[in-house]
PDB file of C-alpha atoms in Angstrom:
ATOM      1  CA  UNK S   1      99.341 147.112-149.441  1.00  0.00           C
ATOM      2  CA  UNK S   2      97.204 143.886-148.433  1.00  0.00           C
ATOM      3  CA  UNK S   3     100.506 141.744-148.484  1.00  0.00           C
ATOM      4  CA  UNK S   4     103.936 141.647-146.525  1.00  0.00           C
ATOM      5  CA  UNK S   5     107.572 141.817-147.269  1.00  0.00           C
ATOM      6  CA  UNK S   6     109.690 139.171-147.488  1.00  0.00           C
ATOM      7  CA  UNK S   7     110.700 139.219-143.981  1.00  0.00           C
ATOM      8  CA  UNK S   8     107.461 139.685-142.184  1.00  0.00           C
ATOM      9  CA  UNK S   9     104.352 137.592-141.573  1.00  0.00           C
ATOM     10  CA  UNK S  10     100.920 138.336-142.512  1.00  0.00           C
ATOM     11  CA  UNK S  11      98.941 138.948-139.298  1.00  0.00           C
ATOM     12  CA  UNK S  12      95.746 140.175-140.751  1.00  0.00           C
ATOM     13  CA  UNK S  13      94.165 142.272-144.054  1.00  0.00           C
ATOM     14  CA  UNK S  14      91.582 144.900-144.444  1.00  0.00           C
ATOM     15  CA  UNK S  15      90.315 147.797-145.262  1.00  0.00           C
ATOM     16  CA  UNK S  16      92.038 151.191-144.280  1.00  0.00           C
ATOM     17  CA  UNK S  17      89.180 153.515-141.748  1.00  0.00           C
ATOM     18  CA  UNK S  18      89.289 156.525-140.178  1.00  0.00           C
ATOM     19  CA  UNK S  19      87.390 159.514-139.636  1.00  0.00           C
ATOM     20  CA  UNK S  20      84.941 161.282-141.733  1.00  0.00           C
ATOM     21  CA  UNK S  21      86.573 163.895-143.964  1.00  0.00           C
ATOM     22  CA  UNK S  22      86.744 167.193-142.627  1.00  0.00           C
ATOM     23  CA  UNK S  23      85.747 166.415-139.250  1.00  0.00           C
ATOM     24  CA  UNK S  24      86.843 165.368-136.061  1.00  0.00           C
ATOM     25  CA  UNK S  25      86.594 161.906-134.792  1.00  0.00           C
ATOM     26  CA  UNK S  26      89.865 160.377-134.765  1.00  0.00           C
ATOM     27  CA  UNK S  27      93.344 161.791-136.483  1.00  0.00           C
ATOM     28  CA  UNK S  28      94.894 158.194-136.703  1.00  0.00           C
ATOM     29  CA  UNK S  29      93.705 155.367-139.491  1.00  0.00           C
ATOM     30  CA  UNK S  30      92.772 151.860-138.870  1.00  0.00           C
ATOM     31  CA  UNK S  31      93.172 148.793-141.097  1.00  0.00           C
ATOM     32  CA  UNK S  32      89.800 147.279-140.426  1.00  0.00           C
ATOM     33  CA  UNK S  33      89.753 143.402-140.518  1.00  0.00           C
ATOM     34  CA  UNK S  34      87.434 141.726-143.162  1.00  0.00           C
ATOM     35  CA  UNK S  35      85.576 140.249-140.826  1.00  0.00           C
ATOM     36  CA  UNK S  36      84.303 142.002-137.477  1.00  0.00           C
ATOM     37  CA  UNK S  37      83.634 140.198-134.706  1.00  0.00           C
ATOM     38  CA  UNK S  38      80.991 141.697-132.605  1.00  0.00           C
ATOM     39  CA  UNK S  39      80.742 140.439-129.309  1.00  0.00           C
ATOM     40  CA  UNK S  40      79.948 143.429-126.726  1.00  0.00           C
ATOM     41  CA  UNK S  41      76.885 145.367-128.460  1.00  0.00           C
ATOM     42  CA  UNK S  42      74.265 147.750-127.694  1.00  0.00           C
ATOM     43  CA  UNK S  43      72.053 148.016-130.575  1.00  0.00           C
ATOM     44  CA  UNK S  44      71.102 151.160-132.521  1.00  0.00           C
ATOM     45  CA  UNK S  45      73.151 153.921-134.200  1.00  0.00           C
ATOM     46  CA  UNK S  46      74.465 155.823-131.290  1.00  0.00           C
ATOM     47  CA  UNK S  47      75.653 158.149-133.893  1.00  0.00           C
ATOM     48  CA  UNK S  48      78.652 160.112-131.865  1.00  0.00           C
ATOM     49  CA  UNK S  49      81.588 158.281-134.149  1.00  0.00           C
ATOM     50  CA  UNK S  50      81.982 156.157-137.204  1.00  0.00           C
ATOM     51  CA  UNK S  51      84.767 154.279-138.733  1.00  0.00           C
ATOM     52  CA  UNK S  52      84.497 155.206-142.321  1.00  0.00           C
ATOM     53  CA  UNK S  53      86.115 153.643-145.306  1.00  0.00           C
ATOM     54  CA  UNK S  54      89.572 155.971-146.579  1.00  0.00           C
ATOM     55  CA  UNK S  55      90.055 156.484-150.312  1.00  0.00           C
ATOM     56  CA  UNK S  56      92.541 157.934-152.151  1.00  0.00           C
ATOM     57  CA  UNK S  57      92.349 161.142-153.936  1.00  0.00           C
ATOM     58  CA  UNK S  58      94.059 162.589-157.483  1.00  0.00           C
ATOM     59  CA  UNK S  59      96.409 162.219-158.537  1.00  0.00           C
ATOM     60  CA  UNK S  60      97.672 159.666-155.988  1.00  0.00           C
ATOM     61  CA  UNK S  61      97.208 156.516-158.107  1.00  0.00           C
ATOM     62  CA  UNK S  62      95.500 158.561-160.862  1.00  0.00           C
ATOM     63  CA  UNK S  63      91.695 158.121-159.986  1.00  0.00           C
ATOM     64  CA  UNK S  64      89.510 159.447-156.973  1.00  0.00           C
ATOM     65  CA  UNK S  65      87.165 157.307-154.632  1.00  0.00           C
ATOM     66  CA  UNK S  66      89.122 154.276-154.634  1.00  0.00           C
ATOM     67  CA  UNK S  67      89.144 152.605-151.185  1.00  0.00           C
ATOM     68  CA  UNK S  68      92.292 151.650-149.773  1.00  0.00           C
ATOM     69  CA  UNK S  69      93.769 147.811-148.715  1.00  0.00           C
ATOM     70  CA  UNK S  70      95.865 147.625-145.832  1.00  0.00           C
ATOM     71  CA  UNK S  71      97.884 144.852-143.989  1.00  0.00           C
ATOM     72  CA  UNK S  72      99.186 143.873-140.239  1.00  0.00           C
ATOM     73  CA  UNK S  73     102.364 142.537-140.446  1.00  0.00           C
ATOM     74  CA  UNK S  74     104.982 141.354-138.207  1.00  0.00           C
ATOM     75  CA  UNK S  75     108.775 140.747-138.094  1.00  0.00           C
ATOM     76  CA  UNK S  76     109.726 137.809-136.024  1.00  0.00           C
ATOM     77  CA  UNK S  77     112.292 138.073-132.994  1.00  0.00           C
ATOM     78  CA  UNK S  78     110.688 141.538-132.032  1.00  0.00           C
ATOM     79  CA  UNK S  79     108.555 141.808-129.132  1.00  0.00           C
ATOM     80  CA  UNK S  80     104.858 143.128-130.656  1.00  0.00           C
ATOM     81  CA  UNK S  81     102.305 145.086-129.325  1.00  0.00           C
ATOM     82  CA  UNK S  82      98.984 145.158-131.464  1.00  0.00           C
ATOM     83  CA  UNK S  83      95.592 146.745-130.997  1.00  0.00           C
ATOM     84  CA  UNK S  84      93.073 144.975-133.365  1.00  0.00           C
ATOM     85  CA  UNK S  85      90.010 146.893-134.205  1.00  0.00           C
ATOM     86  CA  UNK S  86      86.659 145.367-134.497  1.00  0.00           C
ATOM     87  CA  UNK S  87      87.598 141.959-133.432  1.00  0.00           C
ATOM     88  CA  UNK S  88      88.141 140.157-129.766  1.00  0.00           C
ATOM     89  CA  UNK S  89      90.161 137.502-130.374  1.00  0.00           C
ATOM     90  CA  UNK S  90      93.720 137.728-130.909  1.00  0.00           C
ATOM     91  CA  UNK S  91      95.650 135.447-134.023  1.00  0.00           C
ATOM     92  CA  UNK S  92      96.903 132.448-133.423  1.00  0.00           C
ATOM     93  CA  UNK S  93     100.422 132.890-131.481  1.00  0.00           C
ATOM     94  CA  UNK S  94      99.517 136.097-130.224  1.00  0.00           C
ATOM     95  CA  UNK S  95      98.372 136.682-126.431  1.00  0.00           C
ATOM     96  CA  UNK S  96      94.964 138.398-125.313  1.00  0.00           C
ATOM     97  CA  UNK S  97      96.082 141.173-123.182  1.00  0.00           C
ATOM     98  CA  UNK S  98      92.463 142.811-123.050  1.00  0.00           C
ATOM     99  CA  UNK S  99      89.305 142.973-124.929  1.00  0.00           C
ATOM    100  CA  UNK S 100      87.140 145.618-125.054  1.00  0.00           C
ATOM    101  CA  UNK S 101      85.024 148.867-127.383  1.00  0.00           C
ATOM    102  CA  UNK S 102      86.703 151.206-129.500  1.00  0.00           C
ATOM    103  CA  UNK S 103      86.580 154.375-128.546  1.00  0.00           C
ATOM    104  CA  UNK S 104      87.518 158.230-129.232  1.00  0.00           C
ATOM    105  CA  UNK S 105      86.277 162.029-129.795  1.00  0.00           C
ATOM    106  CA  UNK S 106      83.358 162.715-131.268  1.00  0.00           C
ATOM    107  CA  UNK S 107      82.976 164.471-134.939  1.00  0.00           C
ATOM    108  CA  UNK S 108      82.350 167.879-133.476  1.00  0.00           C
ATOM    109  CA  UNK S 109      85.122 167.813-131.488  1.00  0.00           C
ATOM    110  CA  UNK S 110      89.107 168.222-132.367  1.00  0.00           C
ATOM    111  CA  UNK S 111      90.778 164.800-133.732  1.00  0.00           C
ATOM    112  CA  UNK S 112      92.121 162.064-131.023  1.00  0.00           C
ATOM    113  CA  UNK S 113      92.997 158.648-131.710  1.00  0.00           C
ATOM    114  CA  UNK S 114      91.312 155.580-131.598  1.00  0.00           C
ATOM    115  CA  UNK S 115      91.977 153.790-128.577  1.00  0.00           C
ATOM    116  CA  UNK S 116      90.623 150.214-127.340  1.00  0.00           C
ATOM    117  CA  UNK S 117      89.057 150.603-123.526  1.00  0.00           C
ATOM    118  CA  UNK S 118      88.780 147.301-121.571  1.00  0.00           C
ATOM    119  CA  UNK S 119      85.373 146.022-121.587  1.00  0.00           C
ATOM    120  CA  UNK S 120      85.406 146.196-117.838  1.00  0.00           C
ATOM    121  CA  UNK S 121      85.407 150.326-117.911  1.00  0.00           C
ATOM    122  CA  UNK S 122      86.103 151.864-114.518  1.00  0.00           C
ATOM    123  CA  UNK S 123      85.106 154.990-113.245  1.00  0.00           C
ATOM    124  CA  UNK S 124      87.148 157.123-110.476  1.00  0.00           C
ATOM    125  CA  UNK S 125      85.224 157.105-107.304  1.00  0.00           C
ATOM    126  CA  UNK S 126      83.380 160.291-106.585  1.00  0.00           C
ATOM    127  CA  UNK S 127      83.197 161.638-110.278  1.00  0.00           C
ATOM    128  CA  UNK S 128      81.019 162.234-112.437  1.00  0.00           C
ATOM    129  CA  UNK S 129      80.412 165.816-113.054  1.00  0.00           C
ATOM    130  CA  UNK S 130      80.501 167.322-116.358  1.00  0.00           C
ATOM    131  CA  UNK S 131      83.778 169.443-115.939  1.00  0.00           C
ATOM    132  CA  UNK S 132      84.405 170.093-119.644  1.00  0.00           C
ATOM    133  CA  UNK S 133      87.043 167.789-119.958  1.00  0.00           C
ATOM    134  CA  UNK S 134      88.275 165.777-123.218  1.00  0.00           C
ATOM    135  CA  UNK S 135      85.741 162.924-124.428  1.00  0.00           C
ATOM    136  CA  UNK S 136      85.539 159.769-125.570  1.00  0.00           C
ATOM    137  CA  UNK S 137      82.254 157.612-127.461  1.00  0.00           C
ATOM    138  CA  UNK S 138      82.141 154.222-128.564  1.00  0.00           C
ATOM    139  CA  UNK S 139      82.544 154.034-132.527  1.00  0.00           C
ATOM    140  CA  UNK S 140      80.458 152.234-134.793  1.00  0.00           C
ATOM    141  CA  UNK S 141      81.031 151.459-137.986  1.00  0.00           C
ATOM    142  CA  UNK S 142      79.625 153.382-141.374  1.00  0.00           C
ATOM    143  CA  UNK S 143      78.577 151.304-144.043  1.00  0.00           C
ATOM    144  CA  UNK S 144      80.340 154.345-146.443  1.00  0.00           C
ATOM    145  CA  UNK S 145      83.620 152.094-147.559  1.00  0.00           C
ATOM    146  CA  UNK S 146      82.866 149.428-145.134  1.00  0.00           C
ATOM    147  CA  UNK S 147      81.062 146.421-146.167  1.00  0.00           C
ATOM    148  CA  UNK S 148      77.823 145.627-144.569  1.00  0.00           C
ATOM    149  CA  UNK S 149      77.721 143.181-144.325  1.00  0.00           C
ATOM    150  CA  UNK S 150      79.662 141.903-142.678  1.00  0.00           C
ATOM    151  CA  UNK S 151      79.743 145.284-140.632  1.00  0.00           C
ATOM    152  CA  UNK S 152      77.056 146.711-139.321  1.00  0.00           C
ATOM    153  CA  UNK S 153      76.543 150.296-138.541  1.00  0.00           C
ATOM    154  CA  UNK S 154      73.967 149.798-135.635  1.00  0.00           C
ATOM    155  CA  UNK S 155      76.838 148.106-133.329  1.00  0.00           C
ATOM    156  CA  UNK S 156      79.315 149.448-131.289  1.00  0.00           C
ATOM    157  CA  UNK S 157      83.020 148.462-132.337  1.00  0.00           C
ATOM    158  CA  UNK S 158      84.995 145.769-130.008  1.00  0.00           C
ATOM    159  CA  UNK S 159      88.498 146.124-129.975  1.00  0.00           C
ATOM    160  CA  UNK S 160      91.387 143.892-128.877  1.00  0.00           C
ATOM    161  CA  UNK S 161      94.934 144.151-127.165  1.00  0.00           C
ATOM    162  CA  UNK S 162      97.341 141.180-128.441  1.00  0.00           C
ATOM    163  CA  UNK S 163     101.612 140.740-127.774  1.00  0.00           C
ATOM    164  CA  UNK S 164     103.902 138.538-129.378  1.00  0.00           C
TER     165      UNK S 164
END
């Protein structure tokens, strides 16, 4: 849906993302704001994860291909926790926890999620050895059910952390 119930507040619309079909990347979907906000960037396709558009299939609503609306909302009187993809502002009444870049697995490797990682990454002191261990890349977006504009495929993905 790109609306709300009754009893719940529009936060933000979009577009739903995820993973390309049939391979790894992330398991979880995204509703991708209209319009990205690109702040932390390091230009050129890095090509180790994209956010792709999602569509539905047949015989869900009857036709194949058709990309997929999605909306944030939120019930009032409940303490929120929200993590806002491609964007690193929060809306208006909500509180920046963190900013940051989007992150998970790589296409090759076996679904994750999508997680935001503070901009500020750490590392832990006296690592960094390749011990085989699970994996994360920054995500960029795919211009395959994304607009682009106003996305553009050859920047990494910000991310945001927001409470109500």
């Amino acid at each position: 849906k790109s609306t709300c119930s009754e009893n719940a507040t529009l936060v933000y619309s979009g577009t739903v993302g995820g993973s390309r079909a049939g391979g790894g990347g992330a398991s979880n979907f995204l509703c991708m704001p209209l319009f990205p906000e690109f702040v932390l960037e390091n230009h050129g396709v890095q090509g180790h994860n994209f956010v792709y558009g999602t569509e539905y299939k047949k015989p869900v609503v009857g036709h194949s291909n058709i990309n997929i609306p999605c909306a944030v909302c939120q019930v009032k009187g409940q303490g929120s926790l929200l993590m806002i993809p491609a964007q690193t502002t929060c809306p208006v009444e909500w509180q920046r926890q963190y900013y940051g870049y989007l992150m998970a697995g790589n296409e090759k490797q076996p679904p994750t999620t999508y997680e935001c990682f503070d901009k500020d990454l750490e590392a832990i002191p006296g690592s960094g050895r390749n011990e085989a261990g699970a994996t994360v890349y920054h995500v960029e977006a795919s211009c395959s059910g994304l607009d682009c504009p106003p996305y553009d495929s050859t920047k990494e993905l910000n991310c945001v952390v927001c409470t109500a």
